[in-house]
Amino acid sequence: MRPENRRRHLLPWAVVGLWVVVIAVAAMFAGKLGGVQRDEAVDYLPASADSTHVEKVRQELPGGETTDVIVVYHRDGGLTAADRTVADGQLAKIAAEQKLTAPPKGIPSKDGTTLMYPIASAAPTGPGADKEAAQKAFVEDVRAIATTDGDEAGAGGGSSGPDIASGLDIEVGGAGALMADMESVFESIDGTLMIATVLVVAFLLIITYRSPFLWIVPLVVVGAAAVSSMAVVYGMVRAFDVVVTSQSAAIMTVLVFGAGTDYALLLVSRYREELRRVPEPYEAMRTALRNCGPAVLASSGTVAAGLLCLLAADLNSSSGMGPIAAIGVVCALVAMLTLLPAVLVLLGRRVFWPLIPAYGSEVKQRRSFFAAMGSSAARRPVAVLGTGLVVLGALALGVLNLPGAVKQEDSFIDRPESVTAMQRLTDAYPDQSAQPISVMAPTGAAGTALDTTRTLPGVADAQRGRSGGGWTEIVVFAKDAPESAGETATIERLRSTLGDETYVGGPSAQQIDLADTNVSDRLYVIPLVIVAVLLILVALLRSIVAPLMLVAAVVVVWGASMGIGGLVFEPLLGFAGVDPGLALLSFVFLVALGVDYGIFLMHRMREEALKGAEPEEAALTALRSTGGVIASAGIVLAATFGVLASLPLVMLAEMGILVAVGVLLDTFLVRTYLVTSASVLLGRKVWWPGALSRPPAAEPVRERETVGSGV
């Protein structure tokens, strides 16, 4: 066998063998990623915020970080003596079985319908201590005791009581219970998301390929990429103590499947085309990779670069998501450019059965949907472009209808017990918030800070808390409801009055810091993303006008998507607020991912221009050739992000809806109509200042590069 033929025969097997080893090793670590995910408050807070500093100091106080919950007893007609006996018995049992930081003390409401017991348990300390598991276990134990019948509860308190099911409502709320409910939701996300994403991608691939076998190949390869990415991220956690949250892990999974499937669709489409021109699958794949490889590399480069710009964000959850999501995209790219080609070459033409592309055959020429769209854009480019911009602008006006920042109790699709408990406390204690504000003061100034705090308007009560490490905690209760305008004013008043050496935190202060930090992060990260994407596009397209056009197009899409969110989030879906980080993250995803399809279109348009086609002809040929595969890729990507909308958290549902809608707008309106019509209007100027911007008669194009049919 000739050396060249031997290489053709052995190289695909070598690549597959290498990937088998990689997957075998990666599988041992990928499953451990869930065990190192962290969803503590500081993992989602701004790095430089007051509330973040408070949380870090609280962990260092005697007893360490505490889990704060409130056991709530309520009867509509007023609590009876027997109800109070049940409450005393249950709290005595909780105190006996749990390590509480202070004895339980009941606080009755003025109307006599409600009795609340704020309690706290210290988190475990020392190497290997699993604080999240301990916090969740504490909440579960308290709830288990609170749901026992009155006889058991009464026995724990030294007396007997009635059946607690007869009109006495018992709920466990507070910050600790809220975090436990959030953790339970996060635990259910990984499996649900993976199964739903696989099913969606498989369904769309079957429809796209119309083959009983071909769809399995890219699905298996993207699965290998997902396993590899999880293993790499787990290694980064162990080696560099990188923080991985459930949110960032979910986004990474969606990106691996969405982007990876997109790259597979583009490569398979090009490979199928080459099989009609080249007799050997190996050579057909080499040609396919050579022609569409630059576009795929640039596409993944824009996504990875955009995501890495999130490192500049002050918000811990955003800055941590950047490199993790970028790893997913890179793993998807590597798998699709190595493992997928090798498997397809080994399987040969028969993998396309029953629509096998025979060597020398011609594709049936028929007027496609995208050819018709391109022709209409070419006939009336000004009208098409103007109408499209007006439509997108009108949709963008929906931003004015976006609800405010989502409150903690509104962050679940279905309200858990912790949320209903806090709502009951808000109704029963109108003169005092049941959610504490934590003030961390230097121990030497704690007395003065406490006295000053008690005199401030909006403060219902303030008590000295734990001390240690030079700090003293002051627990403050506002007169207004949690996350209300009145409580916000009280927190701002505390911060301005107590000075820079005293820090104000707690759940409500965290929400304020999240909103403020997301505004400042947008001012830094959005320009970085635009510059990074522009540089990659300029390098690929060798033009300034075309990259500016593509970036402007995806920015308009982002604005329209946000507007659609304003029209559906609260009016149709009942979402009471918007996650503060939604605008920034949706911008990064829509710009980075949306530019992908512009790259595929403009790269093919450039190739046609290099072959001598006139600007209008090049634009229409590019749309006709790439429209189908771009549409398939867009639908797959939108569907994978749409899976997030089925999850029980408002922040992920909103993200999934916005990105899915934006991708569809970009695929079927902006890419097909607006970019095509703008390219027709600009003519050769779209390639300015490159050589293609000048007429051939003035200066022949002398660029040397491979000319093919692209993607």
XYZ file of C-alpha atoms in Angstrom:
711
model
C 0.000 0.000 0.000
C 1.349 3.406 -0.965
C 2.297 5.681 1.991
C -0.340 8.192 1.015
C -3.071 5.565 0.878
C -1.862 4.092 4.160
C -2.203 7.515 5.793
C -5.711 7.911 4.410
C -6.639 4.558 5.864
C -4.965 4.898 9.271
C -5.507 8.576 10.128
C -9.282 8.356 10.724
C -8.801 5.249 12.868
C -6.060 6.981 14.845
C -8.283 9.991 15.482
C -11.177 7.810 16.623
C -8.852 5.758 18.832
C -7.466 8.894 20.437
C -10.973 10.149 21.144
C -11.951 6.809 22.691
C -9.103 7.250 25.160
C -10.064 10.884 25.790
C -13.697 10.002 26.449
C -12.750 7.081 28.706
C -10.586 9.359 30.845
C -12.996 12.302 30.721
C -15.952 10.160 31.785
C -14.231 9.461 35.115
C -14.181 13.165 35.950
C -17.194 14.606 34.118
C -19.648 13.060 36.571
C -17.867 14.766 39.450
C -18.587 18.265 38.162
C -21.948 18.433 39.920
C -20.223 17.740 43.234
C -17.996 20.818 42.978
C -20.634 23.269 41.797
C -21.203 26.114 44.234
C -24.331 28.189 44.622
C -23.545 30.248 47.698
C -24.542 33.896 47.800
C -20.972 35.145 47.251
C -20.741 33.122 44.035
C -23.465 35.276 42.472
C -22.553 38.620 44.050
C -20.333 41.467 42.801
C -16.742 40.987 43.887
C -16.355 44.543 45.240
C -19.807 45.092 46.773
C -20.581 45.820 50.425
C -22.916 42.841 50.659
C -20.199 40.479 49.389
C -17.788 41.750 52.044
C -20.441 41.185 54.706
C -20.960 37.573 53.616
C -17.233 36.871 53.702
C -16.843 38.373 57.187
C -19.877 36.453 58.500
C -18.157 33.218 57.520
C -15.199 34.149 59.734
C -17.244 35.049 62.821
C -17.487 32.553 65.737
C -19.691 29.698 64.611
C -18.868 30.450 60.991
C -21.516 31.025 58.380
C -25.016 30.551 59.724
C -28.182 29.191 58.143
C -30.981 31.571 59.107
C -34.565 30.346 58.919
C -37.905 31.456 60.338
C -40.521 28.967 61.497
C -43.945 30.519 60.948
C -47.178 29.466 62.717
C -50.436 30.963 61.430
C -54.176 30.518 61.971
C -56.641 32.761 60.169
C -58.963 33.178 63.157
C -56.131 33.744 65.615
C -53.676 31.364 67.299
C -55.026 29.284 70.165
C -53.267 28.217 73.364
C -52.955 24.752 71.865
C -51.269 26.234 68.783
C -48.686 27.929 70.978
C -48.117 24.654 72.787
C -47.444 22.964 69.446
C -45.015 25.727 68.496
C -43.160 25.560 71.828
C -42.895 21.794 71.584
C -41.568 21.822 68.042
C -39.012 24.546 68.750
C -37.840 22.685 71.851
C -37.309 19.594 69.736
C -35.443 21.610 67.091
C -33.209 23.138 69.782
C -32.494 19.707 71.224
C -31.563 18.132 67.906
C -29.823 21.039 66.174
C -26.864 23.239 67.059
C -28.517 26.655 67.248
C -26.600 29.889 67.754
C -29.170 31.159 70.287
C -32.268 29.817 72.108
C -35.477 30.171 70.045
C -37.657 33.170 70.910
C -41.148 33.577 69.515
C -42.359 36.925 68.175
C -46.170 37.217 67.951
C -47.916 39.460 65.439
C -50.098 42.311 66.686
C -53.275 40.742 65.302
C -52.583 37.434 67.058
C -52.783 35.334 63.899
C -49.084 34.611 63.463
C -46.099 33.585 65.558
C -42.578 33.534 64.123
C -39.427 31.940 65.510
C -36.182 33.194 63.908
C -33.492 30.538 64.439
C -29.984 30.005 63.081
C -27.583 27.086 62.863
C -23.818 27.317 62.437
C -22.347 25.755 59.312
C -19.636 23.096 59.743
C -16.033 24.225 59.567
C -12.726 22.597 58.770
C -11.248 20.852 55.707
C -13.764 18.973 53.616
C -16.776 20.561 55.294
C -19.739 20.657 52.940
C -21.515 23.817 54.025
C -24.201 23.688 51.341
C -25.146 20.117 52.253
C -25.225 20.992 55.955
C -27.391 24.061 55.339
C -29.849 22.078 53.257
C -29.924 19.259 55.832
C -30.695 21.760 58.615
C -33.634 23.205 56.676
C -34.937 19.730 55.852
C -34.702 18.645 59.496
C -36.554 21.747 60.686
C -39.279 21.159 58.103
C -39.538 17.498 59.080
C -40.153 18.442 62.715
C -42.573 21.199 61.723
C -44.713 18.759 59.735
C -45.121 16.233 62.568
C -48.495 16.072 64.256
C -49.307 17.882 67.444
C -48.962 14.818 69.669
C -45.340 14.285 68.633
C -44.571 17.977 68.892
C -46.259 18.254 72.215
C -44.308 15.299 73.544
C -41.114 17.053 72.569
C -42.172 20.101 74.572
C -43.367 18.222 77.621
C -47.104 18.429 76.878
C -49.665 17.181 74.439
C -51.348 19.183 71.678
C -54.040 18.854 69.014
C -53.654 17.700 65.423
C -51.763 20.486 63.641
C -53.605 19.792 60.390
C -56.807 21.354 61.720
C -56.363 24.939 60.589
C -52.833 25.657 61.829
C -50.445 26.479 58.982
C -46.743 25.882 59.618
C -44.123 27.030 57.128
C -40.350 27.452 57.156
C -38.962 30.543 55.449
C -35.995 32.888 55.727
C -32.777 33.232 53.762
C -31.573 29.718 54.603
C -34.830 28.098 53.490
C -34.789 30.153 50.296
C -31.266 28.964 49.482
C -32.244 25.363 50.243
C -35.216 25.586 47.872
C -32.958 27.158 45.251
C -30.446 24.349 45.706
C -33.179 21.742 45.239
C -34.153 23.372 41.956
C -30.524 23.494 40.794
C -30.076 19.802 41.594
C -32.926 18.938 39.270
C -31.625 21.109 36.435
C -28.606 19.094 35.275
C -30.437 15.876 34.450
C -33.545 17.592 33.095
C -31.531 19.940 30.916
C -29.319 17.210 29.476
C -32.205 14.875 28.629
C -34.350 17.628 27.129
C -31.469 19.017 25.078
C -30.516 15.608 23.680
C -34.122 14.877 22.696
C -34.561 18.274 21.009
C -31.305 18.011 19.061
C -32.015 14.414 18.022
C -35.499 15.328 16.785
C -34.225 18.272 14.732
C -31.339 16.276 13.244
C -33.702 13.516 12.117
C -35.910 16.081 10.390
C -32.918 17.849 8.831
C -31.069 14.781 7.500
C -34.071 12.552 6.718
C -31.852 9.567 7.427
C -32.257 6.806 10.023
C -28.522 6.753 10.739
C -26.826 10.058 9.953
C -28.362 11.985 12.870
C -26.739 9.619 15.355
C -23.208 10.599 14.337
C -23.260 14.327 15.200
C -25.312 13.600 18.329
C -22.723 11.118 19.606
C -19.891 13.509 18.746
C -21.519 16.452 20.505
C -22.066 14.142 23.485
C -18.336 13.429 23.489
C -17.692 17.177 23.439
C -20.050 17.663 26.389
C -18.303 14.975 28.451
C -14.898 16.422 27.584
C -15.920 19.960 28.501
C -17.268 18.852 31.881
C -14.039 16.999 32.600
C -11.908 20.006 31.624
C -13.961 22.325 33.826
C -13.706 19.869 36.722
C -9.929 19.839 36.267
C -9.864 23.642 36.349
C -11.837 23.633 39.590
C -9.344 21.289 41.210
C -6.250 22.967 39.794
C -7.156 26.647 39.976
C -10.147 26.743 42.362
C -12.389 28.077 39.593
C -15.946 28.675 40.813
C -18.609 26.785 38.857
C -22.239 27.606 39.581
C -25.267 25.634 38.481
C -26.158 28.519 36.185
C -22.803 28.508 34.378
C -22.837 24.703 34.085
C -26.320 24.818 32.526
C -25.287 27.506 30.032
C -22.177 25.515 29.090
C -24.277 22.418 28.347
C -26.613 24.385 26.108
C -23.712 26.012 24.254
C -21.925 22.702 23.652
C -25.016 21.115 22.132
C -26.175 24.223 20.275
C -22.854 25.398 18.844
C -21.541 21.868 18.305
C -24.624 20.835 16.328
C -24.373 24.014 14.262
C -20.783 23.234 13.306
C -21.799 19.662 12.464
C -24.599 20.848 10.173
C -22.226 23.118 8.277
C -19.510 20.512 7.902
C -21.852 17.699 6.895
C -23.539 19.935 4.328
C -20.208 20.823 2.762
C -19.012 17.201 2.906
C -22.166 15.970 1.187
C -21.563 18.497 -1.590
C -17.952 17.398 -2.064
C -18.909 13.709 -2.220
C -20.659 14.489 -5.511
C -17.424 15.928 -6.910
C -14.750 13.689 -5.369
C -14.707 9.866 -5.551
C -12.990 9.213 -2.214
C -14.602 10.208 1.128
C -11.180 11.050 2.567
C -10.455 13.639 -0.146
C -14.016 14.951 0.013
C -13.614 15.584 3.736
C -10.229 17.260 3.246
C -11.781 19.642 0.734
C -14.766 20.303 3.005
C -12.519 21.133 5.944
C -10.268 23.313 3.816
C -13.162 25.371 2.489
C -15.489 25.748 5.460
C -12.851 25.416 8.190
C -11.909 29.138 8.292
C -15.548 30.166 8.710
C -16.119 27.616 11.470
C -12.913 28.663 13.252
C -13.852 32.328 13.027
C -17.354 31.503 14.218
C -16.141 29.688 17.322
C -13.525 32.397 17.833
C -16.156 35.122 18.030
C -18.209 33.126 20.538
C -15.199 32.288 22.710
C -13.832 35.850 22.544
C -17.212 37.314 23.434
C -17.590 34.972 26.380
C -14.078 35.666 27.653
C -14.944 39.375 27.744
C -17.171 38.489 30.693
C -13.975 38.189 32.746
C -14.038 41.987 32.958
C -17.372 41.872 34.815
C -17.396 42.610 38.546
C -20.318 40.248 39.097
C -18.879 36.902 40.186
C -21.497 34.807 38.392
C -20.881 36.620 35.086
C -17.077 36.659 35.272
C -17.026 32.986 36.249
C -19.374 31.994 33.436
C -17.127 33.447 30.717
C -14.223 30.967 30.734
C -16.465 27.991 31.558
C -18.790 28.623 28.618
C -15.787 29.326 26.367
C -14.350 25.915 27.274
C -17.592 24.319 26.135
C -17.442 26.084 22.764
C -13.795 25.136 22.207
C -14.454 21.491 23.092
C -17.388 21.458 20.669
C -15.181 22.933 17.936
C -12.359 20.424 18.454
C -14.749 17.476 18.417
C -16.511 18.655 15.278
C -13.276 19.286 13.375
C -11.562 16.019 14.389
C -13.855 13.250 15.628
C -16.815 14.012 13.361
C -14.745 14.033 10.117
C -12.972 10.817 11.114
C -16.217 8.967 11.854
C -17.884 10.188 8.658
C -14.901 9.120 6.525
C -14.873 5.648 8.100
C -18.615 5.203 7.545
C -18.361 6.390 3.937
C -21.249 7.388 1.717
C -23.639 4.804 3.163
C -24.173 6.903 6.281
C -26.349 9.220 4.153
C -28.762 6.401 3.218
C -31.314 6.624 1.695
C -30.225 9.957 0.120
C -26.705 8.837 -0.757
C -24.699 11.501 -2.681
C -23.281 9.545 -5.621
C -20.014 10.627 -7.247
C -20.730 12.680 -10.358
C -24.369 13.234 -9.560
C -25.965 16.649 -9.661
C -28.241 18.199 -7.109
C -31.719 18.799 -8.452
C -32.000 22.487 -9.135
C -35.216 24.002 -7.922
C -36.204 27.420 -6.738
C -35.613 27.419 -3.018
C -37.307 29.455 -0.325
C -34.114 31.420 0.276
C -33.598 32.091 -3.396
C -37.057 33.663 -3.487
C -36.281 35.737 -0.403
C -32.997 36.883 -1.894
C -34.633 37.876 -5.155
C -37.221 39.996 -3.368
C -34.471 41.701 -1.356
C -32.508 42.398 -4.539
C -35.495 43.853 -6.403
C -36.389 46.361 -3.683
C -33.371 46.612 -1.390
C -34.255 50.046 0.011
C -37.838 49.070 0.815
C -36.797 45.732 2.329
C -34.048 47.260 4.444
C -36.213 50.146 5.610
C -39.181 47.927 6.452
C -37.005 45.485 8.359
C -35.398 48.215 10.435
C -38.793 49.742 11.225
C -40.117 46.358 12.378
C -37.086 45.710 14.586
C -37.228 49.249 15.952
C -40.904 48.874 16.798
C -40.202 45.614 18.607
C -37.372 47.257 20.529
C -39.855 49.747 22.000
C -41.153 46.877 24.113
C -38.122 47.457 26.335
C -40.133 50.264 27.918
C -42.546 47.609 29.219
C -39.922 45.429 30.887
C -40.690 44.827 34.585
C -38.198 45.914 37.233
C -35.547 43.752 38.846
C -36.907 40.393 39.946
C -37.270 39.941 43.698
C -36.035 36.807 45.410
C -39.550 35.537 46.051
C -40.358 35.964 42.352
C -37.312 34.081 41.064
C -39.134 30.715 40.996
C -41.677 29.694 38.370
C -43.596 27.767 41.049
C -43.387 29.375 44.488
C -41.801 27.085 47.098
C -42.592 27.046 50.817
C -39.864 29.563 51.686
C -41.455 32.202 49.460
C -45.008 31.697 50.713
C -43.728 31.848 54.298
C -42.045 35.203 53.735
C -45.164 36.580 52.049
C -47.204 35.544 55.091
C -44.743 37.343 57.364
C -44.993 40.495 55.251
C -48.772 40.477 55.713
C -48.683 39.632 59.434
C -45.922 42.053 60.458
C -46.586 45.246 58.450
C -44.565 47.383 60.877
C -41.386 45.312 60.725
C -39.587 43.349 58.049
C -38.958 39.699 58.846
C -35.818 39.721 56.679
C -32.770 41.079 58.533
C -30.264 43.604 57.258
C -26.739 42.685 58.331
C -24.456 45.562 59.333
C -20.792 44.662 59.819
C -18.928 47.246 61.920
C -15.398 47.343 63.369
C -15.683 46.051 66.931
C -14.311 49.275 68.402
C -17.009 51.312 66.674
C -19.850 48.815 67.065
C -21.462 50.616 70.019
C -21.610 53.923 68.197
C -22.845 52.219 65.026
C -25.611 50.464 66.986
C -26.789 53.682 68.640
C -26.755 55.534 65.326
C -28.623 52.731 63.566
C -31.446 52.764 66.126
C -32.069 56.471 65.527
C -32.313 56.276 61.733
C -35.708 56.619 60.019
C -37.019 53.342 58.640
C -35.313 51.157 61.296
C -37.729 49.114 63.436
C -35.139 47.317 65.570
C -31.383 46.752 65.803
C -29.448 44.341 68.013
C -25.786 43.534 68.512
C -24.834 40.179 67.023
C -21.708 38.059 66.978
C -18.188 39.468 67.273
C -14.823 38.129 66.127
C -11.802 38.948 64.005
C -12.175 42.660 64.693
C -15.782 42.777 63.442
C -19.177 42.902 65.121
C -22.445 42.081 63.399
C -25.467 44.279 64.000
C -28.779 42.711 62.994
C -31.219 45.344 61.729
C -34.915 45.041 60.889
C -36.495 47.659 58.666
C -40.046 48.935 59.040
C -40.817 48.287 55.385
C -41.298 45.031 53.480
C -38.239 43.257 52.024
C -37.019 44.686 48.692
C -39.570 47.488 48.834
C -38.743 51.107 48.021
C -38.891 51.945 51.719
C -36.429 49.227 52.721
C -34.112 50.207 49.869
C -34.101 53.785 51.173
C -33.283 52.481 54.668
C -30.320 50.457 53.363
C -28.990 53.436 51.417
C -29.425 55.591 54.535
C -27.470 53.088 56.629
C -24.620 53.042 54.119
C -24.376 56.807 53.815
C -24.640 57.444 57.573
C -22.422 54.705 59.012
C -19.459 55.470 56.726
C -17.009 53.568 54.554
C -15.582 51.377 57.338
C -18.956 49.799 58.053
C -20.548 47.441 55.529
C -24.248 46.793 54.990
C -25.380 43.463 53.596
C -28.116 40.879 53.769
C -30.487 39.545 51.091
C -32.077 42.886 50.183
C -28.740 44.705 50.078
C -27.451 41.965 47.795
C -30.256 42.641 45.318
C -29.386 46.358 45.306
C -25.716 45.598 44.671
C -26.607 43.152 41.907
C -28.654 45.762 40.075
C -26.000 48.482 40.442
C -23.131 46.219 39.396
C -24.911 44.925 36.321
C -25.320 48.509 35.112
C -21.589 49.202 35.489
C -20.633 45.827 34.007
C -22.605 46.620 30.862
C -20.609 49.817 30.413
C -17.340 47.845 30.389
C -18.187 44.449 28.903
C -20.423 45.436 25.978
C -17.763 47.632 24.292
C -15.185 44.877 24.852
C -17.417 42.313 23.165
C -18.030 44.595 20.187
C -14.324 45.315 19.724
C -13.317 41.645 20.063
C -15.906 40.491 17.536
C -15.024 43.278 15.118
C -11.330 42.381 15.169
C -12.058 38.747 14.326
C -14.415 39.726 11.522
C -11.932 42.202 10.047
C -9.235 39.511 10.043
C -11.535 36.993 8.325
C -13.320 39.229 5.818
C -10.452 41.699 5.225
C -12.891 44.560 5.330
C -14.141 47.196 7.754
C -17.580 47.899 6.303
C -18.807 44.281 6.292
C -17.853 43.652 9.961
C -19.495 46.916 11.037
C -22.641 45.908 9.155
C -22.764 42.482 10.783
C -22.189 43.795 14.309
C -24.781 46.541 13.841
C -27.254 43.898 12.672
C -26.854 41.695 15.763
C -27.043 44.711 18.096
C -30.379 45.616 16.492
C -31.511 42.003 16.970
C -30.585 42.198 20.656
C -32.635 45.356 21.087
C -35.646 43.779 19.372
C -35.316 40.632 21.493
C -35.268 42.657 24.698
C -38.358 44.470 23.445
C -40.140 41.170 22.821
C -39.228 40.226 26.380
C -41.021 43.337 27.592
C -44.106 42.312 25.631
C -44.296 38.718 26.906
C -42.483 38.338 30.242
C -45.046 39.948 32.531
C -48.168 40.319 30.338
C -48.187 36.744 29.002
C -45.915 34.659 31.251
C -46.529 36.382 34.565
C -42.852 37.014 35.371
C -42.866 39.758 38.002
C -39.336 40.935 37.271
C -36.227 40.616 35.123
C -32.960 39.177 36.347
C -30.424 42.055 36.658
C -27.844 40.184 34.580
C -30.199 39.367 31.710
C -29.337 42.354 29.509
C -25.572 41.762 29.643
C -25.609 37.980 29.223
C -28.197 38.056 26.443
C -26.102 40.686 24.626
C -22.981 38.531 24.823
C -24.780 35.411 23.606
C -26.773 37.084 20.836
C -23.873 39.109 19.473
C -21.340 36.282 19.611
C -23.725 33.601 18.347
C -25.592 35.841 15.900
C -22.416 36.935 14.172
C -21.793 33.246 13.432
C -24.449 33.197 10.750
C -23.189 36.467 9.330
C -19.759 34.888 9.043
C -21.112 31.904 7.116
C -23.031 34.166 4.732
C -20.357 36.817 4.185
C -17.544 34.284 3.881
C -19.394 32.599 1.024
C -20.210 36.010 -0.512
C -16.526 36.882 -0.427
C -15.591 33.621 -2.149
C -18.089 34.318 -4.930
C -16.653 37.829 -5.332
C -13.138 36.398 -5.581
C -14.348 34.204 -8.425
C -15.447 37.334 -10.281
C -19.155 37.515 -9.456
C -20.763 40.940 -9.349
C -21.841 42.173 -5.891
C -25.549 41.415 -6.361
C -24.855 38.018 -7.872
C -22.404 37.164 -5.074
C -24.943 38.125 -2.399
C -27.756 36.095 -3.932
C -25.562 33.059 -4.589
C -24.314 33.146 -0.987
C -27.853 33.321 0.370
C -29.102 30.582 -1.939
C -26.190 28.277 -1.063
C -26.039 28.835 2.695
C -29.639 29.740 3.535
C -30.847 26.211 4.143
C -27.999 25.119 6.382
C -28.015 28.430 8.275
C -31.755 28.045 8.842
C -31.256 24.521 10.184
C -28.418 25.685 12.430
C -30.472 28.612 13.698
C -33.447 26.418 14.523
C -31.224 23.964 16.409
C -29.509 26.719 18.386
C -32.822 28.426 19.191
C -34.337 25.116 20.276
C -31.444 24.254 22.578
C -31.651 27.634 24.305
C -35.418 27.270 24.323
C -34.973 24.243 26.581
C -33.932 26.696 29.309
C -37.450 28.143 29.185
C -38.785 24.850 30.568
C -36.675 25.091 33.733
C -38.274 26.252 37.012
C -36.128 29.384 37.495
C -37.166 32.753 36.086
C -33.599 33.856 35.293
C -32.894 30.793 33.110
C -36.337 30.859 31.494
C -35.903 34.518 30.539
C -32.437 33.841 29.155
C -33.658 30.916 27.071
C -36.581 32.867 25.624
C -34.530 35.946 24.712
C -31.686 34.067 23.034
C -34.046 31.701 21.179
C -36.156 34.595 19.860
C -33.044 36.579 18.936
C -31.487 33.684 17.021
C -34.690 33.142 15.039
C -34.959 36.857 14.218
C -31.344 36.859 13.115
C -31.729 33.706 11.018
C -34.942 34.449 9.158
C -35.104 38.249 9.033
C -31.744 39.921 9.523
C -29.491 37.403 7.781
C -31.787 36.711 4.828
C -33.353 40.103 4.185
C -31.456 42.923 5.869
C -27.858 41.817 5.362
C -28.589 40.724 1.794
C -30.365 43.964 0.859
C -27.667 46.080 2.547
C -24.980 44.162 0.634
C -26.803 44.774 -2.639
C -27.077 48.495 -1.883
C -23.432 48.857 -0.869
C -22.089 46.818 -3.769
C -18.315 46.631 -3.750
C -18.145 49.155 -0.905
C -19.078 46.362 1.496
C -15.479 45.104 1.122
C -13.835 48.493 1.728
C -10.899 49.077 2.059
C -9.841 45.671 0.713
C -8.967 44.927 -2.888
C -12.452 43.577 -3.579
C -13.887 47.070 -3.031
C -12.267 48.255 -6.284
C -13.518 47.367 -9.784
C -11.480 44.612 -11.514
C -10.614 46.932 -14.392
C -8.934 49.411 -12.064
C -6.917 46.874 -10.139
C -7.266 43.096 -10.562
C -7.753 41.158 -7.368
C -4.440 39.525 -6.486
C -5.349 37.864 -3.227
C -4.201 34.283 -3.044
C -6.515 32.031 -1.100
C -8.444 28.854 -1.619
C -11.624 29.458 -3.533
C -14.454 27.003 -2.949
C -18.117 26.994 -2.375
C -17.639 27.651 1.333
C -20.420 26.664 3.629
